[in-house]
Amino acid sequence: TLFMNHFKLETDLSVKAEINLYYDLYLPENFAPNASLLIAVHGYGAHKRYMMREAQLIAPENFVIVSLQAPHQ
């Protein structure tokens, strides 16, 4: 527990949940085993395909990209 500005801040909390997360994976041609990873998560009402398209536009060409489909249960 950490106190900042008179507010109580708790960090590294967790909740156990068993759900299926679907994702798209982009591996650039000749990617290195230690390649950087960009994780793209969309906002409400969007889809992982849209975020993959946007991520590919902004990520350097040697990045691996994962685009997650957020759960909507």
PDB file of C-alpha atoms in Angstrom:
ATOM      1  CA  THR A   1       0.000   0.000   0.000  1.00  0.00           C
ATOM      2  CA  LEU A   2       1.286   3.411  -0.980  1.00  0.00           C
ATOM      3  CA  PHE A   3      -0.009   6.783   0.177  1.00  0.00           C
ATOM      4  CA  MET A   4       0.130   9.658  -2.307  1.00  0.00           C
ATOM      5  CA  ASN A   5      -1.677  12.982  -1.997  1.00  0.00           C
ATOM      6  CA  HIS A   6      -3.677  11.651   0.970  1.00  0.00           C
ATOM      7  CA  PHE A   7      -5.288   8.945  -1.185  1.00  0.00           C
ATOM      8  CA  LYS A   8      -4.774   5.248  -0.591  1.00  0.00           C
ATOM      9  CA  LEU A   9      -3.306   3.546  -3.671  1.00  0.00           C
ATOM     10  CA  GLU A  10      -3.149  -0.241  -3.839  1.00  0.00           C
ATOM     11  CA  THR A  11      -1.011  -1.775  -6.568  1.00  0.00           C
ATOM     12  CA  ASP A  12      -0.538  -5.181  -8.179  1.00  0.00           C
ATOM     13  CA  LEU A  13      -4.068  -6.355  -7.379  1.00  0.00           C
ATOM     14  CA  SER A  14      -5.464  -9.348  -9.218  1.00  0.00           C
ATOM     15  CA  VAL A  15      -8.641 -11.205  -9.894  1.00  0.00           C
ATOM     16  CA  LYS A  16      -8.841 -14.790 -11.073  1.00  0.00           C
ATOM     17  CA  ALA A  17     -11.096 -15.245 -14.091  1.00  0.00           C
ATOM     18  CA  GLU A  18     -11.271 -17.980 -16.667  1.00  0.00           C
ATOM     19  CA  ILE A  19     -12.241 -16.569 -20.058  1.00  0.00           C
ATOM     20  CA  ASN A  20     -11.236 -17.110 -23.659  1.00  0.00           C
ATOM     21  CA  LEU A  21      -9.371 -14.190 -25.197  1.00  0.00           C
ATOM     22  CA  TYR A  22      -9.166 -14.133 -28.966  1.00  0.00           C
ATOM     23  CA  TYR A  23      -6.351 -12.356 -30.745  1.00  0.00           C
ATOM     24  CA  ASP A  24      -4.735 -11.808 -34.114  1.00  0.00           C
ATOM     25  CA  LEU A  25      -0.979 -12.159 -34.416  1.00  0.00           C
ATOM     26  CA  TYR A  26       1.269 -10.435 -36.941  1.00  0.00           C
ATOM     27  CA  LEU A  27       4.823 -11.751 -37.343  1.00  0.00           C
ATOM     28  CA  PRO A  28       6.944  -9.639 -39.673  1.00  0.00           C
ATOM     29  CA  GLU A  29       9.064 -11.411 -42.251  1.00  0.00           C
ATOM     30  CA  ASN A  30      12.425 -12.408 -40.732  1.00  0.00           C
ATOM     31  CA  PHE A  31      11.455 -11.232 -37.239  1.00  0.00           C
ATOM     32  CA  ALA A  32      14.067 -11.658 -34.522  1.00  0.00           C
ATOM     33  CA  PRO A  33      13.435 -13.893 -31.473  1.00  0.00           C
ATOM     34  CA  ASN A  34      13.858 -10.806 -29.274  1.00  0.00           C
ATOM     35  CA  ALA A  35      11.627  -8.565 -31.414  1.00  0.00           C
ATOM     36  CA  SER A  36       9.617  -5.846 -29.710  1.00  0.00           C
ATOM     37  CA  LEU A  37       5.919  -6.531 -29.153  1.00  0.00           C
ATOM     38  CA  LEU A  38       3.077  -4.079 -29.613  1.00  0.00           C
ATOM     39  CA  ILE A  39      -0.167  -5.098 -27.886  1.00  0.00           C
ATOM     40  CA  ALA A  40      -3.225  -3.391 -29.379  1.00  0.00           C
ATOM     41  CA  VAL A  41      -6.546  -3.313 -27.522  1.00  0.00           C
ATOM     42  CA  HIS A  42      -9.616  -1.676 -29.021  1.00  0.00           C
ATOM     43  CA  GLY A  43     -12.237   0.518 -27.406  1.00  0.00           C
ATOM     44  CA  TYR A  44     -15.907  -0.222 -26.874  1.00  0.00           C
ATOM     45  CA  GLY A  45     -17.731  -1.103 -30.077  1.00  0.00           C
ATOM     46  CA  ALA A  46     -14.599  -1.808 -32.111  1.00  0.00           C
ATOM     47  CA  HIS A  47     -12.929  -5.072 -33.134  1.00  0.00           C
ATOM     48  CA  LYS A  48      -9.469  -6.621 -33.039  1.00  0.00           C
ATOM     49  CA  ARG A  49      -9.217  -6.436 -36.847  1.00  0.00           C
ATOM     50  CA  TYR A  50      -9.569  -2.656 -36.778  1.00  0.00           C
ATOM     51  CA  MET A  51      -6.873  -2.363 -34.131  1.00  0.00           C
ATOM     52  CA  MET A  52      -4.533  -4.645 -36.073  1.00  0.00           C
ATOM     53  CA  ARG A  53      -4.891  -2.376 -39.092  1.00  0.00           C
ATOM     54  CA  GLU A  54      -4.162   0.721 -36.987  1.00  0.00           C
ATOM     55  CA  ALA A  55      -1.256  -0.954 -35.172  1.00  0.00           C
ATOM     56  CA  GLN A  56       0.380  -1.942 -38.459  1.00  0.00           C
ATOM     57  CA  LEU A  57       0.219   1.696 -39.561  1.00  0.00           C
ATOM     58  CA  ILE A  58       2.087   2.994 -36.503  1.00  0.00           C
ATOM     59  CA  ALA A  59       4.423   0.139 -35.499  1.00  0.00           C
ATOM     60  CA  PRO A  60       7.969  -0.019 -36.828  1.00  0.00           C
ATOM     61  CA  GLU A  61       8.309  -2.723 -39.479  1.00  0.00           C
ATOM     62  CA  ASN A  62      10.197  -5.163 -37.252  1.00  0.00           C
ATOM     63  CA  PHE A  63       7.612  -5.238 -34.418  1.00  0.00           C
ATOM     64  CA  VAL A  64       5.491  -8.280 -33.627  1.00  0.00           C
ATOM     65  CA  ILE A  65       1.864  -7.207 -33.127  1.00  0.00           C
ATOM     66  CA  VAL A  66      -0.888  -8.824 -31.090  1.00  0.00           C
ATOM     67  CA  SER A  67      -4.395  -7.396 -31.358  1.00  0.00           C
ATOM     68  CA  LEU A  68      -6.726  -8.592 -28.601  1.00  0.00           C
ATOM     69  CA  GLN A  69     -10.478  -8.918 -28.847  1.00  0.00           C
ATOM     70  CA  ALA A  70     -11.757  -7.492 -25.574  1.00  0.00           C
ATOM     71  CA  PRO A  71     -14.269  -9.628 -23.698  1.00  0.00           C
ATOM     72  CA  HIS A  72     -17.846  -8.359 -23.811  1.00  0.00           C
ATOM     73  CA  GLN A  73     -19.631 -10.716 -21.464  1.00  0.00           C
TER      74      GLN A  73
END
